[in-house]
mmCIF file of C-alpha atoms in Angstrom:
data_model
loop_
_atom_site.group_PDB
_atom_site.id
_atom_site.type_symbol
_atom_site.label_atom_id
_atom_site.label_comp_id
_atom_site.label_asym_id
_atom_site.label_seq_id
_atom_site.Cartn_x
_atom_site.Cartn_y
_atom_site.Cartn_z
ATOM 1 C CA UNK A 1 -46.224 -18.705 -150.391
ATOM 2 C CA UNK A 2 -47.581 -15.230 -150.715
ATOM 3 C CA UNK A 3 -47.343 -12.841 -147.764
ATOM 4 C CA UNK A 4 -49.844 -9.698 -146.838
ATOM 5 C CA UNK A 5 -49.617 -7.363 -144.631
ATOM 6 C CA UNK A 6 -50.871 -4.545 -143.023
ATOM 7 C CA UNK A 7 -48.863 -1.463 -142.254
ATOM 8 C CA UNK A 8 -50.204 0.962 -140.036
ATOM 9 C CA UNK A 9 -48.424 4.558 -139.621
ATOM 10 C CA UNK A 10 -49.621 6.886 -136.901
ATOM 11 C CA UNK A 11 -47.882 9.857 -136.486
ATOM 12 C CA UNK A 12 -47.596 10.603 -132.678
ATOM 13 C CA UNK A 13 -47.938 14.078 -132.466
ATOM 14 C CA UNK A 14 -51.168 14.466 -134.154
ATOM 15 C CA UNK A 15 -52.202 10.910 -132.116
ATOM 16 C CA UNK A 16 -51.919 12.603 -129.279
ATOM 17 C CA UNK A 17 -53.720 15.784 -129.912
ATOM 18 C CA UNK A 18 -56.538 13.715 -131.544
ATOM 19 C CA UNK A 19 -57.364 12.018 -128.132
ATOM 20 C CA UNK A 20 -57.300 15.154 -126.028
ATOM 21 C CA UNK A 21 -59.880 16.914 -127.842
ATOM 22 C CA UNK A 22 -62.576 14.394 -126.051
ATOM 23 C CA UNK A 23 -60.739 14.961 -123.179
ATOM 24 C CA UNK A 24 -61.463 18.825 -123.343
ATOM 25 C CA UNK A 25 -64.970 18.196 -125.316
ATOM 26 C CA UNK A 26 -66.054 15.632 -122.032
ATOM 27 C CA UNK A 27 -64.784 18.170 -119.030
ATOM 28 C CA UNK A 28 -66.500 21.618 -121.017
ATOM 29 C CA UNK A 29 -69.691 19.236 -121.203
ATOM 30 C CA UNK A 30 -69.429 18.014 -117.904
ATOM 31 C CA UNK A 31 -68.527 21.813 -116.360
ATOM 32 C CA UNK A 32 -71.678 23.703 -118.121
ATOM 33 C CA UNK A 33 -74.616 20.927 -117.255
ATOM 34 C CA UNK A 34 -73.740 21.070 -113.817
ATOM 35 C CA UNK A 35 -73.726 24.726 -113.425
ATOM 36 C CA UNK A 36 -76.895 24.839 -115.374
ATOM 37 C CA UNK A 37 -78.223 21.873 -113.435
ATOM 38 C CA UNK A 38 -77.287 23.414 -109.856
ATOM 39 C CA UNK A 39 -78.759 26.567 -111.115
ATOM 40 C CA UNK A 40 -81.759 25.328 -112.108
ATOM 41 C CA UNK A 41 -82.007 26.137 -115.453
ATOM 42 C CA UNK A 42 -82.195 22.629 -116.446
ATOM 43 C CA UNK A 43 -85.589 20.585 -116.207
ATOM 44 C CA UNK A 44 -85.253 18.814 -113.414
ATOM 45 C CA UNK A 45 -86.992 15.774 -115.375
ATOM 46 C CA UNK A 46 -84.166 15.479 -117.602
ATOM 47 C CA UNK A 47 -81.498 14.249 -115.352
ATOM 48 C CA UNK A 48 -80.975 10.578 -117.714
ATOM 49 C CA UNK A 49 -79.824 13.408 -120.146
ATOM 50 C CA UNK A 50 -77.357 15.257 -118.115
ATOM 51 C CA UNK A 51 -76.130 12.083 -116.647
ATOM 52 C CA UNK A 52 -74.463 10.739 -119.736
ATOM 53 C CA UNK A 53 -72.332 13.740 -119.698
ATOM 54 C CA UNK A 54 -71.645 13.490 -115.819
ATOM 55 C CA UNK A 55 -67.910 12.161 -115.538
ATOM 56 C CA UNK A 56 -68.710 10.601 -112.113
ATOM 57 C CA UNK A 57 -71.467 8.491 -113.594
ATOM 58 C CA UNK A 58 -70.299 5.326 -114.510
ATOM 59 C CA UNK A 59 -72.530 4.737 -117.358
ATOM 60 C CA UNK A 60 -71.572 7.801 -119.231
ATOM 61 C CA UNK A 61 -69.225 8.875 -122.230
ATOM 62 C CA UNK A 62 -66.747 9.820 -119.803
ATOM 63 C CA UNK A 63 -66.201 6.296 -118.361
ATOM 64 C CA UNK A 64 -66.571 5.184 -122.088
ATOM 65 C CA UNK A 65 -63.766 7.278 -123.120
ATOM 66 C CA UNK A 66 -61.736 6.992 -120.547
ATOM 67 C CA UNK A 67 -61.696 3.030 -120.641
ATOM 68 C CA UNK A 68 -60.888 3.073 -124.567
ATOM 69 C CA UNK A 69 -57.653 4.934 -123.997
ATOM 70 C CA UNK A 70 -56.756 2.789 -121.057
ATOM 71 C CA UNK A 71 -57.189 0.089 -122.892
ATOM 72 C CA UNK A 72 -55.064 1.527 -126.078
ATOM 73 C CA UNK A 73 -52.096 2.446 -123.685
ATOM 74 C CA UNK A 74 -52.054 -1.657 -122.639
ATOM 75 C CA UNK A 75 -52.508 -2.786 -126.232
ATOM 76 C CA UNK A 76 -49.559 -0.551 -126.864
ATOM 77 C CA UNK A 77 -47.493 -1.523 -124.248
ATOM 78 C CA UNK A 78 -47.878 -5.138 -124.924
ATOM 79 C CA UNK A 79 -46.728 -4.503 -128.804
ATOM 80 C CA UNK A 80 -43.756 -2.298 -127.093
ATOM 81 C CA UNK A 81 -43.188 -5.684 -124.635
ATOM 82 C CA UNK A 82 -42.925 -7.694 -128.399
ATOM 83 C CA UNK A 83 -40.742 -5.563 -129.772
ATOM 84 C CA UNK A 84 -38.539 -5.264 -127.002
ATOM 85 C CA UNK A 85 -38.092 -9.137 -127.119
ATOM 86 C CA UNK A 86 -37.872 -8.900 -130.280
ATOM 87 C CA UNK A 87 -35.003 -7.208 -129.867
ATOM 88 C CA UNK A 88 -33.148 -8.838 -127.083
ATOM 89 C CA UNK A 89 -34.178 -5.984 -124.512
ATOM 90 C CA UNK A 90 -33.962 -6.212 -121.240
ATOM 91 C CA UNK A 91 -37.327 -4.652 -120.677
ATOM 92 C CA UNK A 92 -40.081 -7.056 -122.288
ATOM 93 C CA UNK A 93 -41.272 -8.141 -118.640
ATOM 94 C CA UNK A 94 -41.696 -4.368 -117.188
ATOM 95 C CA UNK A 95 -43.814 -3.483 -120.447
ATOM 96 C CA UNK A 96 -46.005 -6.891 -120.200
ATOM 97 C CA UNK A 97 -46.340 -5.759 -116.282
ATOM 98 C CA UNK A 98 -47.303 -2.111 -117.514
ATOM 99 C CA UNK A 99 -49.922 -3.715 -119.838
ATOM 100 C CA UNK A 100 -51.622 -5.837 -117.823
ATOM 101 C CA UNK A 101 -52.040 -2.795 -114.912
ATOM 102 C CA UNK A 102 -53.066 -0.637 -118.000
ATOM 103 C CA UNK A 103 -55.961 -3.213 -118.745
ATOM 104 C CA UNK A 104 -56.540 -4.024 -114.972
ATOM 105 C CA UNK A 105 -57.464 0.105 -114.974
ATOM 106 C CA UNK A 106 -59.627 -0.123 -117.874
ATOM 107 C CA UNK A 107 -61.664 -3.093 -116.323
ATOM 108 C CA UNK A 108 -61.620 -1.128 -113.235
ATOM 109 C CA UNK A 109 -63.796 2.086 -114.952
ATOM 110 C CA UNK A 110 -66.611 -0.190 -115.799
ATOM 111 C CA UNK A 111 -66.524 -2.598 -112.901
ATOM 112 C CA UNK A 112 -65.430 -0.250 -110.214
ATOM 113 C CA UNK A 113 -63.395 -2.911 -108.484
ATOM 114 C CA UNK A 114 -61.682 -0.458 -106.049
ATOM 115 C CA UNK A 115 -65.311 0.699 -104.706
ATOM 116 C CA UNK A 116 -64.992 -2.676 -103.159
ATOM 117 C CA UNK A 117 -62.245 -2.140 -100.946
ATOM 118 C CA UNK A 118 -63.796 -0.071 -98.874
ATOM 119 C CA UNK A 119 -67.137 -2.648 -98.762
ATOM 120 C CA UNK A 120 -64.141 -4.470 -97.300
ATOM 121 C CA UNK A 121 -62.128 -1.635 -95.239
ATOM 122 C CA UNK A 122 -65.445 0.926 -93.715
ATOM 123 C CA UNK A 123 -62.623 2.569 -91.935
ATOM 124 C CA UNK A 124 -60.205 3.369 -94.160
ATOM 125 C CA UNK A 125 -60.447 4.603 -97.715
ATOM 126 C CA UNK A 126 -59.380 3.475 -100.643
ATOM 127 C CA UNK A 127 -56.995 6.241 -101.894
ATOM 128 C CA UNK A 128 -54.781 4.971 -98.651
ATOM 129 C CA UNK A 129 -54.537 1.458 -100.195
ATOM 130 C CA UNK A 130 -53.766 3.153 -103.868
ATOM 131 C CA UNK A 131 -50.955 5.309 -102.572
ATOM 132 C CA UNK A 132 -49.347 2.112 -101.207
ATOM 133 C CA UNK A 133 -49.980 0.107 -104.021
ATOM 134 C CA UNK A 134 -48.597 3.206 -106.120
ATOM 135 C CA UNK A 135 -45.514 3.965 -103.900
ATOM 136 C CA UNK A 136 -44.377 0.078 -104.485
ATOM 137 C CA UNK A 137 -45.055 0.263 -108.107
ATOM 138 C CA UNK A 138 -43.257 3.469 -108.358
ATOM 139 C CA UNK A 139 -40.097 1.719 -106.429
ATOM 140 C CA UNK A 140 -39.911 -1.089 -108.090
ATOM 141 C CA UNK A 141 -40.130 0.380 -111.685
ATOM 142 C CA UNK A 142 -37.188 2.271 -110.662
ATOM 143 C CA UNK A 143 -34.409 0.491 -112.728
ATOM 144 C CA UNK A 144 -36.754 0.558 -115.658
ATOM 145 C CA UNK A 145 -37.220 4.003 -115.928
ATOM 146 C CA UNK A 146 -33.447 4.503 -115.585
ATOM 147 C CA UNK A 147 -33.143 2.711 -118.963
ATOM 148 C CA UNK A 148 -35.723 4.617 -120.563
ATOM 149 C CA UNK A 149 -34.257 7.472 -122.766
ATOM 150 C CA UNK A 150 -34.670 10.782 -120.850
ATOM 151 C CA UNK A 151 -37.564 12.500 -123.006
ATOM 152 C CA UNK A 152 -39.590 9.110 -122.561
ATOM 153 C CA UNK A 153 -38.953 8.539 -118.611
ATOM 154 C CA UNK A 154 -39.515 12.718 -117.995
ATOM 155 C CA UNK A 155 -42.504 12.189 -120.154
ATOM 156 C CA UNK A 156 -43.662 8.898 -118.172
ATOM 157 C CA UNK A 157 -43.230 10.189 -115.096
ATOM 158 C CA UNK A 158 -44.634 13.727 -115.699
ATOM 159 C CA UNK A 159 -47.828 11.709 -116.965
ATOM 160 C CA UNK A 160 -47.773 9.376 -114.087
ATOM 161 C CA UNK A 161 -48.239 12.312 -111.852
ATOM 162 C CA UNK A 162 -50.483 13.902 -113.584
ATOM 163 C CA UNK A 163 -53.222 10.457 -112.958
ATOM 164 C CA UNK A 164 -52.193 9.934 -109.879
ATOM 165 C CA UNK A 165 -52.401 13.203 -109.028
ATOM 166 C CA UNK A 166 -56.272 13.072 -110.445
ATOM 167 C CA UNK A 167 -56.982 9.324 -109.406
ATOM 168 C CA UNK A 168 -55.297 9.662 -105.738
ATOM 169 C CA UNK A 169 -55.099 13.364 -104.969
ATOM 170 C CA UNK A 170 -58.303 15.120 -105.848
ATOM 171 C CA UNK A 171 -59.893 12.164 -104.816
ATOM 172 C CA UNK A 172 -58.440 12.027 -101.315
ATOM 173 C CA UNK A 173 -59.066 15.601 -101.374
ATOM 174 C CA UNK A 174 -62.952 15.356 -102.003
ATOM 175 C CA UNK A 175 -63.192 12.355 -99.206
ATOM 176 C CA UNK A 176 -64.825 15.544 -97.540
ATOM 177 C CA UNK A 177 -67.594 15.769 -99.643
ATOM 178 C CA UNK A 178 -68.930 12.049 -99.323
ATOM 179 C CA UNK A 179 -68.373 12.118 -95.138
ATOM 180 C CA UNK A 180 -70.278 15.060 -94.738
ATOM 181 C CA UNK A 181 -73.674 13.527 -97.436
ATOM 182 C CA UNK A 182 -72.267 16.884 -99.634
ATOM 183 C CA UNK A 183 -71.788 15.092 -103.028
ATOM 184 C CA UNK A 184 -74.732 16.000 -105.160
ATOM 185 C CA UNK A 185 -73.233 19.617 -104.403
ATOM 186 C CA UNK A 186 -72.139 21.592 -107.565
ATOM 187 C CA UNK A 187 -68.609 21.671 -105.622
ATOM 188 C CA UNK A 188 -67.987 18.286 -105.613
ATOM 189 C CA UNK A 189 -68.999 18.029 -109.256
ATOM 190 C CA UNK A 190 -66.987 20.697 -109.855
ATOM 191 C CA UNK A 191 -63.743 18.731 -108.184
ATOM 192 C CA UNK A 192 -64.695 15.731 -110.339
ATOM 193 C CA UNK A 193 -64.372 17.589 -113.472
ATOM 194 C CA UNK A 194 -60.781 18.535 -112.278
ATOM 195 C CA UNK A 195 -60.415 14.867 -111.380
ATOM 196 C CA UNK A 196 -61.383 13.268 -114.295
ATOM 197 C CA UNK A 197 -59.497 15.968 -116.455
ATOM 198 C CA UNK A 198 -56.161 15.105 -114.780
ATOM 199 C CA UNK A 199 -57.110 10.847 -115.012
ATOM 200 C CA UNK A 200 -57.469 11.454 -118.729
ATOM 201 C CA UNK A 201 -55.292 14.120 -120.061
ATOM 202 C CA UNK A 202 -52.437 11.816 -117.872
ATOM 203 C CA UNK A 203 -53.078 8.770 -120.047
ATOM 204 C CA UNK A 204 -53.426 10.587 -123.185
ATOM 205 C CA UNK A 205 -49.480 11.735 -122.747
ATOM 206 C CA UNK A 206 -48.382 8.491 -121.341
ATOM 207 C CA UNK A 207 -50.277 7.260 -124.957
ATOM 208 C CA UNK A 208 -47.892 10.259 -126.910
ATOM 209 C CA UNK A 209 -44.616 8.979 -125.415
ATOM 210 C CA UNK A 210 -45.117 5.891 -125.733
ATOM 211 C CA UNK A 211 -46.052 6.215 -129.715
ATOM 212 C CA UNK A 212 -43.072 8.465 -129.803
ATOM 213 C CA UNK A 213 -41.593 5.383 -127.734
ATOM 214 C CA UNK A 214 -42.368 2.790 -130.698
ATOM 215 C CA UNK A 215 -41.704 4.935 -133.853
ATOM 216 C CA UNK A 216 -38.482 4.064 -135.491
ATOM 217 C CA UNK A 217 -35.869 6.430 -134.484
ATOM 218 C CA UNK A 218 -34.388 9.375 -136.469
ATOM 219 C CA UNK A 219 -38.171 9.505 -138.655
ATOM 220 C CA UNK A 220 -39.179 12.610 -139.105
ATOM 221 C CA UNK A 221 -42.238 13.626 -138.897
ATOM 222 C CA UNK A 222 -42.271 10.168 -136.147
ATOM 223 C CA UNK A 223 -44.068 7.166 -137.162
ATOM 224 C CA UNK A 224 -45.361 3.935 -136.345
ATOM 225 C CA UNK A 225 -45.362 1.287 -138.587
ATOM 226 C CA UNK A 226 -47.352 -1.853 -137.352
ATOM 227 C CA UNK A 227 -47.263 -4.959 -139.502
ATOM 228 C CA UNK A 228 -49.389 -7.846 -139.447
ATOM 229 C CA UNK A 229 -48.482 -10.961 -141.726
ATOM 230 C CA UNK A 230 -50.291 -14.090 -142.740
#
């Protein structure tokens, strides 16, 4: 019986630069129509224009983006989970738990699904239900990071951080804005740009270390090879 296959090398490196240069693209977009837009030198009957460039919109290429490399980092966690059964690792279960979150999160920038917790919770917002949920993440991942090499867990936790940092932080931070009826303000749209910048730039080196993750070790420059057979 005859065999094909695929074989798919991505060097990491390159992988990773490659999907920050939307990142960068998206926020410089994002940063110049609004101060054009709060300094009226926009037409003001033009806003379906400047709105597919606004990274709080959720129809937008910002939301677009940002879901596609969500969803990458859970496709390649799940092929990571595979290969770590694969290999009789001990950590196939944490990286099928990583990828489902990863595609829970990439649902969640279309659907919105934690707008909905505060539908549920007027009084409290929803950061203070994502820092929980976070914190017992964080704790109970503990013993997997510790088997992580130390580039890949420094890496993974520097990028965890950096999103929740983003996600959590600046938008705890910006709470402020939405209280006080201040959010079509070019300061709040300002924050958002910082926002989303830290949400995607995070993912985009979680993406890098984990690529660097998969390659075979010792290959230099690093590759992935990715086989499928029939």
């Amino acid at each position: 019986m005859t065999s094909y296959g695929l074989t798919l090398s991505i060097n990491p490196s390159r992988a990773g630069k490659l999907l920050f240069v939307p990142v960068l693209v998206l926020t410089t977009i994002h940063t110049a129509t609004m101060l054009l837009w709060f300094n009226d030198l926009l037409p003001a009957d033009e806003w379906w224009h400047i709105a597919l460039f606004d990274l709080d919109e959720e129809e937008s290429f910002g939301t677009w983006y940002s879901t596609l490399i969500l969803f990458t980092a859970g496709q390649l966690c799940l092929i990571q989970s595979w290969l770590e059964r694969k290999g009789a690792g001990r950590s196939t279960g944490s990286w099928l738990f990583l990828a489902v979150g990863f595609h829970i999160l990439s649902i969640d920038e279309v659907v919105g699904l934690h707008e909905y917790v505060n539908t549920l919770v007027e009084d409290t917002a929803w950061t203070t239900f994502g820092a929980i949920i976070v914190l017992i993440i964080g704790l109970a991942n503990l013993p997997f990071l510790a088997r992580l090499p130390s580039r890949t867990r420094n890496l993974f936790v520097i990028a965890g951080a950096i999103y929740v940092g983003g996600a959590l932080g600046v938008e705890r931070a910006t709470d402020w804005y939405d209280v006080n009826d201040l959010m079509n303000t070019l300061a709040y749209n300002l924050w958002t740009a910082v926002e989303e910048f830290m949400e995607m730039s995070g993912i985009v080196l979680f993406i890098f270390a984990l690529l660097e993750r998969i390659a075979p070790a010792g290959r230099k420059p690093a590759r992935v090879e990715i086989q499928f057979r029939r």
